[in-house]
Amino acid sequence: MIRYFFLMVLLYFCNVFDLKMLYSSPYILAIESSCDDTAAAVLKGRRILSNCIANQNVHKAYGGVVPELASRAHQSNIVPVVEQALKKAKINKKDLNAIGYTQGPGLMGSLLVGNAFAKSLSLGLDIPLLDVHHMQAHLLVHFIDDSRVSTPEFPFIGVTLSGGHTQLVWVESHLKMSVIGSTLADAIGEAFDKCGKVMGLAYPSGPEIDRLAQTGNPNRFDFPIPKVSGYDVSYSGVKTAFLNFINKNTNKDADFIEKNRNDLCASLQKTLIQIILLKIEQTVTDRKTFRVAIGGGVSANSEMRRQLQKLAQEKGWSVHLPPLDYTTDNAAMIGITAYFKYQKKLFGSLKTVPKARLAF
Ligand code: KG4
Ligand code: ZN
C-alpha cells in the first residue's frame, strides 16, 4: 500500500514537472503571411531557433502590393519556407507542440494561405493552433529571449509604425494592450512609400528614403505638421502637400527631383518622424510612464531611432528599439506572441480576421 502511495506521489511530480517544462519551453512553429512576405520561424520557449523569410519581388514593378499576386506567391513559398525553418531549427515537425499564425489584420487572400496551412498542419499533427494579432506581435518582439533585445517593464507605451498602421498603444501585460491613438488615414509607412513613388523610387521606398536622406539636408524644405487633437495622427496632409510641392516644382524644372532627391528625402523624413514624435511626447507626459517601445517596419528607420534615442536621453525616458531583423514583417514576432498565448492556453479558433482590432 505504502509503495503505491510513493509511486503515485512520484508520478504526480513527474507529471507536474513535465507539464511545467512543456508550458515554459514548447516548440512552436510560427507562420506570417499578412501582406507580401511569407515567413516561418521555430521557437523553443522565448528563444528563436530559426527565422526565415521569402520576400516577394513581384510587386516592385507595380509600385505597391498587388493582393492577388501576393496570395499566389504565398502559395508557392509557404511549403519551402516552413521546411527551411524546420531544417534550420533542426526540428522534426512531429516534435512541435503548437502552431502560431497571423490571423489578421492584413490582406484577405494573403492571410488565407497562412491560415489554411497552419490549420491543416495543426489538425494533421493534432497540436493546438494559436491565433496571433499582427500588430500585437510587432510590439512583443521586445520579449524575445535574445541578447540584442532590451525588454521594457510594464506598463509601457508601445508605438506601432508599419505600412498599414500607426498606433500608440498602452501595454499593461504581454496580452493586455489597448490602442489610445492611431492614424486617421494613411499609416507612416504608407506615407513613406507613396511619397517615394512620387519621386520615382521603387516600392517599398521607406528603406530607400532612409538611405538617400543620410546625405541630404533635412532643413532644406518645409512640409506641414498637422494639428490633430488627442493622441491621433494624420499623414494624409503631408502626403498631399509633398505631391503638390513636387508637381509645382517639376512644372518649372523637369529635373527638380533629380537635382534635389536627397534633400527632399531628408526633409520629408524629418517631417514624418516629427509628427509621431510629438504625439509620443504628449502621451508619455500625460500617462507619466517613461518607457517607450517601438515596432513595425518603420522602426527600422535610422533617423527615427536616432531622434527617439535623443529625445529619451533629454527627457530621461527608457526607449526600446527592436533589432533590425525583428522590425519588418517576420515570423519570430508571431512565434513570441503565440508563446504567451500558449502559456495561458488561449488556443485558437479557425477564423481569418482581415480587419482584426488591437483591443483585448
Ligand atoms: O511592418 P511592415 O514590414 O509591414 C506592415 O505590417 O505593413 O512595414 C512595412 C513598411 C513599409 O511601408 C516600408 O516602406 C517601411 O515599413 N520601412 C521603412 C524602413 N524599412 C521599412 N520605412 C522607413 N525607413 C526604413 N528603414
Ligand atoms: Zn507588419
Tab-separated table of C-alpha atoms and ligand atoms in Angstrom:
chain	number	residue	atom	x	y	z
A	1	MET	CA	0.000	0.000	0.000
A	2	ILE	CA	2.695	2.452	1.063
A	3	ARG	CA	4.671	1.550	-2.086
A	4	TYR	CA	1.671	2.537	-4.239
A	5	PHE	CA	1.375	5.766	-2.366
A	6	PHE	CA	5.013	6.698	-3.088
A	7	LEU	CA	4.609	5.631	-6.708
A	8	MET	CA	1.551	7.882	-7.062
A	9	VAL	CA	3.401	10.825	-5.480
A	10	LEU	CA	6.350	10.242	-7.827
A	11	LEU	CA	4.063	10.058	-10.864
A	12	TYR	CA	2.254	13.225	-9.786
A	13	PHE	CA	5.510	15.214	-9.516
A	14	CYS	CA	6.842	13.818	-12.805
A	15	ASN	CA	3.641	14.901	-14.475
A	16	VAL	CA	3.621	18.378	-12.981
A	17	PHE	CA	7.317	18.778	-13.789
A	18	ASP	CA	6.826	17.583	-17.370
A	19	LEU	CA	3.853	19.851	-17.944
A	20	LYS	CA	5.724	22.809	-16.482
A	21	MET	CA	8.643	22.083	-18.815
A	22	LEU	CA	6.275	21.769	-21.732
A	23	TYR	CA	4.498	25.040	-20.968
A	24	SER	CA	7.651	27.026	-20.311
A	25	SER	CA	9.604	25.757	-23.336
A	26	PRO	CA	7.276	24.454	-26.038
A	27	TYR	CA	8.466	24.085	-29.619
A	28	ILE	CA	6.302	26.460	-31.648
A	29	LEU	CA	6.187	26.827	-35.418
A	30	ALA	CA	5.094	30.337	-36.407
A	31	ILE	CA	3.771	31.477	-39.767
A	32	GLU	CA	3.344	35.038	-41.059
A	33	SER	CA	1.584	35.794	-44.349
A	34	SER	CA	-0.384	39.014	-43.761
A	35	CYS	CA	0.966	41.034	-46.690
A	36	ASP	CA	3.805	40.320	-49.121
A	37	ASP	CA	6.320	38.363	-47.017
A	38	THR	CA	5.976	34.633	-46.452
A	39	ALA	CA	7.742	33.894	-43.194
A	40	ALA	CA	8.208	30.941	-40.853
A	41	ALA	CA	10.070	30.609	-37.560
A	42	VAL	CA	10.634	27.937	-34.939
A	43	LEU	CA	10.892	28.851	-31.265
A	44	LYS	CA	11.764	26.905	-28.156
A	45	GLY	CA	10.068	28.889	-25.437
A	46	ARG	CA	11.056	32.514	-25.993
A	47	ARG	CA	14.208	31.595	-27.967
A	48	ILE	CA	14.291	31.797	-31.761
A	49	LEU	CA	15.757	28.676	-33.363
A	50	SER	CA	15.099	29.831	-36.937
A	51	ASN	CA	13.553	32.876	-38.601
A	52	CYS	CA	13.107	32.533	-42.385
A	53	ILE	CA	11.525	34.898	-44.917
A	54	ALA	CA	10.694	34.673	-48.612
A	55	ASN	CA	10.255	38.229	-49.936
A	56	GLN	CA	8.029	38.801	-52.951
A	57	ASN	CA	9.823	40.871	-55.575
A	58	VAL	CA	6.900	40.545	-57.988
A	59	HIS	CA	5.282	43.759	-56.617
A	60	LYS	CA	8.221	46.071	-57.400
A	61	ALA	CA	7.021	46.627	-60.972
A	62	TYR	CA	3.576	47.796	-59.740
A	63	GLY	CA	4.665	50.355	-57.124
A	64	GLY	CA	2.681	48.600	-54.370
A	65	VAL	CA	1.433	45.197	-53.241
A	66	VAL	CA	-0.981	43.534	-55.690
A	67	PRO	CA	-3.205	41.354	-53.433
A	68	GLU	CA	-3.872	38.582	-55.952
A	69	LEU	CA	-0.169	38.245	-56.831
A	70	ALA	CA	0.726	38.260	-53.120
A	71	SER	CA	-1.698	35.426	-52.411
A	72	ARG	CA	-0.326	33.314	-55.277
A	73	ALA	CA	3.278	33.935	-54.218
A	74	HIS	CA	2.403	32.841	-50.644
A	75	GLN	CA	1.017	29.608	-52.064
A	76	SER	CA	4.309	28.804	-53.804
A	77	ASN	CA	6.510	29.987	-50.937
A	78	ILE	CA	4.851	28.605	-47.841
A	79	VAL	CA	5.946	24.952	-48.004
A	80	PRO	CA	9.622	25.694	-48.811
A	81	VAL	CA	9.813	28.433	-46.144
A	82	VAL	CA	8.313	26.196	-43.436
A	83	GLU	CA	10.644	23.340	-44.441
A	84	GLN	CA	13.596	25.707	-44.329
A	85	ALA	CA	12.608	26.951	-40.844
A	86	LEU	CA	12.249	23.388	-39.501
A	87	LYS	CA	15.548	22.333	-41.066
A	88	LYS	CA	17.424	25.344	-39.731
A	89	ALA	CA	15.983	24.733	-36.246
A	90	LYS	CA	16.916	21.021	-36.560
A	91	ILE	CA	13.374	20.101	-35.566
A	92	ASN	CA	11.109	17.405	-36.930
A	93	LYS	CA	7.508	18.566	-37.296
A	94	LYS	CA	6.443	15.708	-35.008
A	95	ASP	CA	8.348	17.448	-32.157
A	96	LEU	CA	6.263	20.617	-32.432
A	97	ASN	CA	3.923	21.457	-29.541
A	98	ALA	CA	1.855	24.173	-31.259
A	99	ILE	CA	1.447	26.303	-34.372
A	100	GLY	CA	1.023	30.074	-34.315
A	101	TYR	CA	-0.088	32.055	-37.336
A	102	THR	CA	-1.182	35.586	-38.231
A	103	GLN	CA	-4.951	35.702	-38.007
A	104	GLY	CA	-5.116	39.395	-39.008
A	105	PRO	CA	-5.075	42.233	-39.809
A	106	GLY	CA	-3.855	42.001	-43.380
A	107	LEU	CA	-4.860	41.169	-46.934
A	108	MET	CA	-7.586	38.524	-47.030
A	109	GLY	CA	-6.019	36.447	-49.826
A	110	SER	CA	-2.595	36.526	-48.149
A	111	LEU	CA	-3.927	35.702	-44.677
A	112	LEU	CA	-5.956	32.786	-46.003
A	113	VAL	CA	-2.839	30.990	-47.252
A	114	GLY	CA	-1.105	31.069	-43.851
A	115	ASN	CA	-4.386	30.387	-42.071
A	116	ALA	CA	-5.245	27.322	-44.172
A	117	PHE	CA	-1.709	25.965	-43.922
A	118	ALA	CA	-1.465	26.437	-40.127
A	119	LYS	CA	-4.943	24.989	-39.590
A	120	SER	CA	-4.237	21.898	-41.716
A	121	LEU	CA	-0.898	21.236	-40.051
A	122	SER	CA	-2.342	21.636	-36.550
A	123	LEU	CA	-5.164	19.216	-37.419
A	124	GLY	CA	-2.718	16.780	-39.042
A	125	LEU	CA	-0.284	16.827	-36.120
A	126	ASP	CA	-3.082	17.108	-33.543
A	127	ILE	CA	-1.467	20.064	-31.765
A	128	PRO	CA	-3.007	23.404	-30.726
A	129	LEU	CA	-3.409	26.350	-33.073
A	130	LEU	CA	-2.664	29.884	-31.798
A	131	ASP	CA	-4.280	32.934	-33.471
A	132	VAL	CA	-1.954	35.913	-33.478
A	133	HIS	CA	-2.727	39.613	-33.961
A	134	HIS	CA	-0.082	41.035	-36.299
A	135	MET	CA	0.233	44.432	-34.544
A	136	GLN	CA	0.404	42.906	-31.069
A	137	ALA	CA	3.207	40.730	-32.430
A	138	HIS	CA	5.155	43.783	-33.672
A	139	LEU	CA	5.273	45.006	-30.060
A	140	LEU	CA	6.018	41.661	-28.426
A	141	VAL	CA	9.385	41.318	-30.225
A	142	HIS	CA	10.710	43.119	-27.153
A	143	PHE	CA	10.142	39.911	-25.159
A	144	ILE	CA	12.154	37.559	-27.378
A	145	ASP	CA	14.984	35.880	-25.481
A	146	ASP	CA	17.823	37.431	-27.484
A	147	SER	CA	20.828	39.324	-26.103
A	148	ARG	CA	20.175	42.172	-28.585
A	149	VAL	CA	16.684	42.798	-27.190
A	150	SER	CA	16.087	45.241	-24.316
A	151	THR	CA	12.816	44.302	-22.635
A	152	PRO	CA	10.626	47.098	-21.199
A	153	GLU	CA	8.893	46.842	-17.847
A	154	PHE	CA	5.085	47.069	-17.752
A	155	PRO	CA	3.239	49.309	-18.265
A	156	PHE	CA	4.841	50.973	-21.278
A	157	ILE	CA	3.820	52.945	-24.346
A	158	GLY	CA	4.062	50.810	-27.464
A	159	VAL	CA	4.242	52.532	-30.839
A	160	THR	CA	3.445	50.533	-33.961
A	161	LEU	CA	4.948	52.032	-37.109
A	162	SER	CA	4.170	49.946	-40.157
A	163	GLY	CA	2.884	50.090	-43.712
A	164	GLY	CA	-0.735	49.668	-42.627
A	165	HIS	CA	-0.785	51.018	-39.042
A	166	THR	CA	0.461	53.818	-36.833
A	167	GLN	CA	-0.736	53.391	-33.266
A	168	LEU	CA	0.012	54.487	-29.733
A	169	VAL	CA	-0.719	51.521	-27.520
A	170	TRP	CA	-0.997	51.285	-23.745
A	171	VAL	CA	0.662	47.968	-22.889
A	172	GLU	CA	-0.181	46.571	-19.446
A	173	SER	CA	0.971	42.993	-19.932
A	174	HIS	CA	2.013	40.674	-22.765
A	175	LEU	CA	-1.560	40.189	-23.853
A	176	LYS	CA	-3.332	43.217	-22.404
A	177	MET	CA	-2.998	46.135	-24.806
A	178	SER	CA	-5.296	48.992	-25.741
A	179	VAL	CA	-4.950	51.487	-28.568
A	180	ILE	CA	-5.006	55.072	-27.284
A	181	GLY	CA	-4.269	56.828	-30.560
A	182	SER	CA	-3.861	55.978	-34.209
A	183	THR	CA	-3.655	57.468	-37.672
A	184	LEU	CA	-6.835	58.968	-39.091
A	185	ALA	CA	-5.912	57.932	-42.643
A	186	ASP	CA	-2.568	56.758	-44.050
A	187	ALA	CA	-0.016	54.969	-41.887
A	188	ILE	CA	3.521	56.323	-41.584
A	189	GLY	CA	4.964	53.551	-43.792
A	190	GLU	CA	2.318	54.241	-46.425
A	191	ALA	CA	3.322	57.937	-46.407
A	192	PHE	CA	6.989	56.956	-46.920
A	193	ASP	CA	6.019	54.599	-49.763
A	194	LYS	CA	3.576	56.930	-51.526
A	195	CYS	CA	5.877	59.959	-51.364
A	196	GLY	CA	8.713	57.732	-52.568
A	197	LYS	CA	6.601	56.700	-55.538
A	198	VAL	CA	6.072	60.397	-56.396
A	199	MET	CA	9.884	60.708	-56.519
A	200	GLY	CA	10.107	57.645	-58.781
A	201	LEU	CA	11.517	55.299	-56.105
A	202	ALA	CA	10.714	51.579	-56.161
A	203	TYR	CA	8.270	50.010	-53.671
A	204	PRO	CA	8.736	49.867	-50.721
A	205	SER	CA	10.518	53.201	-50.727
A	206	GLY	CA	10.852	53.656	-46.931
A	207	PRO	CA	14.300	51.986	-46.779
A	208	GLU	CA	15.473	53.891	-49.887
A	209	ILE	CA	14.339	57.258	-48.464
A	210	ASP	CA	16.197	56.356	-45.258
A	211	ARG	CA	19.368	55.669	-47.298
A	212	LEU	CA	19.156	58.762	-49.544
A	213	ALA	CA	18.314	61.023	-46.586
A	214	GLN	CA	21.680	60.214	-44.961
A	215	THR	CA	23.388	62.647	-47.342
A	216	GLY	CA	20.504	65.141	-47.634
A	217	ASN	CA	19.709	68.383	-45.813
A	218	PRO	CA	16.629	67.879	-43.589
A	219	ASN	CA	16.116	71.646	-43.228
A	220	ARG	CA	16.071	72.464	-46.937
A	221	PHE	CA	12.293	72.110	-47.481
A	222	ASP	CA	9.397	72.592	-45.068
A	223	PHE	CA	6.320	70.368	-45.023
A	224	PRO	CA	3.345	70.909	-42.702
A	225	ILE	CA	2.870	69.231	-39.316
A	226	PRO	CA	-0.910	68.702	-38.964
A	227	LYS	CA	-2.774	69.727	-35.825
A	228	VAL	CA	-4.771	66.696	-34.738
A	229	SER	CA	-6.407	66.578	-31.318
A	230	GLY	CA	-5.735	63.865	-28.732
A	231	TYR	CA	-3.293	61.077	-29.454
A	232	ASP	CA	-4.287	60.524	-33.083
A	233	VAL	CA	-2.050	61.437	-36.009
A	234	SER	CA	-2.598	62.160	-39.676
A	235	TYR	CA	-0.266	61.594	-42.596
A	236	SER	CA	-2.611	62.486	-45.442
A	237	GLY	CA	-1.934	66.271	-45.249
A	238	VAL	CA	1.824	65.972	-45.547
A	239	LYS	CA	1.451	63.435	-48.355
A	240	THR	CA	-0.763	65.822	-50.372
A	241	ALA	CA	1.496	68.806	-49.581
A	242	PHE	CA	4.502	66.804	-50.792
A	243	LEU	CA	2.727	65.775	-54.014
A	244	ASN	CA	1.658	69.388	-54.740
A	245	PHE	CA	5.144	70.686	-53.991
A	246	ILE	CA	6.723	68.168	-56.382
A	247	ASN	CA	4.179	68.898	-59.129
A	248	LYS	CA	4.642	72.662	-58.810
A	249	ASN	CA	8.426	72.427	-58.989
A	250	THR	CA	8.678	69.815	-61.727
A	251	ASN	CA	6.409	72.014	-63.871
A	252	LYS	CA	9.086	74.698	-63.630
A	253	ASP	CA	12.081	72.367	-63.862
A	254	ALA	CA	11.682	68.811	-65.152
A	255	ASP	CA	14.879	67.757	-63.338
A	256	PHE	CA	13.779	69.141	-59.962
A	257	ILE	CA	13.543	65.707	-58.293
A	258	GLU	CA	16.798	64.521	-59.818
A	259	LYS	CA	18.672	67.607	-58.608
A	260	ASN	CA	17.174	67.623	-55.093
A	261	ARG	CA	16.398	63.966	-54.322
A	262	ASN	CA	18.491	63.599	-51.171
A	263	ASP	CA	17.327	66.893	-49.646
A	264	LEU	CA	13.715	66.015	-50.493
A	265	CYS	CA	14.113	62.629	-48.770
A	266	ALA	CA	15.764	64.127	-45.683
A	267	SER	CA	13.193	66.942	-45.341
A	268	LEU	CA	10.216	64.625	-45.881
A	269	GLN	CA	11.594	62.024	-43.469
A	270	LYS	CA	12.171	64.693	-40.805
A	271	THR	CA	8.504	65.764	-41.030
A	272	LEU	CA	7.094	62.212	-40.984
A	273	ILE	CA	9.142	61.437	-37.875
A	274	GLN	CA	8.309	64.730	-36.174
A	275	ILE	CA	4.556	64.050	-36.484
A	276	ILE	CA	4.743	60.849	-34.429
A	277	LEU	CA	7.443	62.067	-32.032
A	278	LEU	CA	5.228	64.958	-30.918
A	279	LYS	CA	2.418	62.504	-30.126
A	280	ILE	CA	4.760	60.130	-28.311
A	281	GLU	CA	5.983	63.026	-26.169
A	282	GLN	CA	2.420	64.085	-25.378
A	283	THR	CA	1.411	60.515	-24.435
A	284	VAL	CA	4.441	59.976	-22.204
A	285	THR	CA	3.793	63.269	-20.394
A	286	ASP	CA	0.067	62.604	-19.884
A	287	ARG	CA	0.434	58.956	-18.872
A	288	LYS	CA	3.520	59.626	-16.743
A	289	THR	CA	5.041	56.383	-17.966
A	290	PHE	CA	8.530	56.973	-19.201
A	291	ARG	CA	9.027	53.743	-21.124
A	292	VAL	CA	8.548	53.651	-24.892
A	293	ALA	CA	8.961	50.635	-27.200
A	294	ILE	CA	8.537	50.819	-30.972
A	295	GLY	CA	7.820	48.109	-33.536
A	296	GLY	CA	6.917	47.587	-37.204
A	297	GLY	CA	8.766	48.241	-40.467
A	298	VAL	CA	9.347	51.979	-39.920
A	299	SER	CA	11.008	51.260	-36.560
A	300	ALA	CA	13.965	50.211	-38.767
A	301	ASN	CA	14.353	53.826	-39.905
A	302	SER	CA	17.766	55.065	-38.784
A	303	GLU	CA	16.667	58.681	-38.230
A	304	MET	CA	13.569	57.597	-36.276
A	305	ARG	CA	15.808	55.527	-33.990
A	306	ARG	CA	18.306	58.390	-33.602
A	307	GLN	CA	15.633	61.005	-32.856
A	308	LEU	CA	13.808	58.806	-30.378
A	309	GLN	CA	17.028	57.991	-28.554
A	310	LYS	CA	17.935	61.683	-28.454
A	311	LEU	CA	14.524	62.614	-27.057
A	312	ALA	CA	14.726	59.819	-24.488
A	313	GLN	CA	18.154	60.989	-23.366
A	314	GLU	CA	16.980	64.590	-22.996
A	315	LYS	CA	13.845	63.599	-21.078
A	316	GLY	CA	15.180	60.663	-19.071
A	317	TRP	CA	12.914	58.035	-20.664
A	318	SER	CA	13.896	54.472	-21.414
A	319	VAL	CA	13.449	53.714	-25.091
A	320	HIS	CA	13.363	50.218	-26.578
A	321	LEU	CA	14.326	49.724	-30.234
A	322	PRO	CA	13.971	46.263	-31.766
A	323	PRO	CA	16.935	44.641	-33.562
A	324	LEU	CA	16.552	45.338	-37.288
A	325	ASP	CA	15.590	41.757	-38.224
A	326	TYR	CA	12.574	41.994	-35.876
A	327	THR	CA	11.272	45.298	-37.320
A	328	THR	CA	9.793	44.481	-40.740
A	329	ASP	CA	7.351	41.570	-41.016
A	330	ASN	CA	8.806	38.313	-39.706
A	331	ALA	CA	7.567	35.103	-38.116
A	332	ALA	CA	9.672	35.362	-34.927
A	333	MET	CA	7.239	38.035	-33.722
A	334	ILE	CA	4.300	35.736	-34.431
A	335	GLY	CA	6.075	32.960	-32.522
A	336	ILE	CA	6.712	35.015	-29.383
A	337	THR	CA	3.062	36.119	-29.286
A	338	ALA	CA	1.932	32.525	-29.831
A	339	TYR	CA	4.192	31.510	-26.930
A	340	PHE	CA	2.446	33.880	-24.491
A	341	LYS	CA	-0.961	32.633	-25.683
A	342	TYR	CA	0.166	29.008	-25.348
A	343	GLN	CA	1.230	29.638	-21.756
A	344	LYS	CA	-2.288	30.843	-20.976
A	345	LYS	CA	-3.812	28.053	-23.063
A	346	LEU	CA	-5.545	30.614	-25.283
A	347	PHE	CA	-5.886	28.178	-28.133
A	348	GLY	CA	-7.214	29.372	-31.447
A	349	SER	CA	-10.311	29.390	-33.496
A	350	LEU	CA	-10.111	28.800	-37.220
A	351	LYS	CA	-11.332	32.223	-38.396
A	352	THR	CA	-9.437	34.738	-40.568
A	353	VAL	CA	-9.875	38.370	-39.488
A	354	PRO	CA	-8.609	40.828	-42.134
A	355	LYS	CA	-9.614	43.848	-40.014
A	356	ALA	CA	-8.563	42.467	-36.601
A	357	ARG	CA	-8.560	45.218	-33.957
A	358	LEU	CA	-5.892	45.596	-31.308
A	359	ALA	CA	-8.112	45.565	-28.215
A	360	PHE	CA	-8.031	42.948	-25.514
B	1	KG4	O1	5.742	46.152	-40.574
B	1	KG4	P1	5.951	46.082	-42.040
B	1	KG4	O2	7.068	45.206	-42.546
B	1	KG4	O3	4.657	45.626	-42.778
B	1	KG4	C1	3.364	46.012	-42.356
B	1	KG4	O4	2.892	45.446	-41.359
B	1	KG4	O5	2.844	46.925	-43.004
B	1	KG4	O6	6.180	47.571	-42.536
B	1	KG4	C2	6.417	47.863	-43.871
B	1	KG4	C3	6.673	49.345	-44.006
B	1	KG4	C4	6.783	49.803	-45.443
B	1	KG4	O7	5.952	50.921	-45.609
B	1	KG4	C5	8.251	50.170	-45.596
B	1	KG4	O8	8.489	51.208	-46.530
B	1	KG4	C6	8.589	50.611	-44.199
B	1	KG4	O9	7.920	49.694	-43.370
B	1	KG4	N1	10.021	50.580	-43.907
B	1	KG4	C7	10.761	51.701	-43.672
B	1	KG4	C8	12.084	51.267	-43.455
B	1	KG4	N2	12.107	49.899	-43.553
B	1	KG4	C9	10.832	49.505	-43.830
B	1	KG4	N3	10.402	52.988	-43.651
B	1	KG4	C10	11.364	53.904	-43.401
B	1	KG4	N4	12.654	53.556	-43.179
B	1	KG4	C11	13.055	52.278	-43.198
B	1	KG4	N5	14.330	51.973	-42.978
B	2	ZN	ZN	3.797	44.379	-40.064
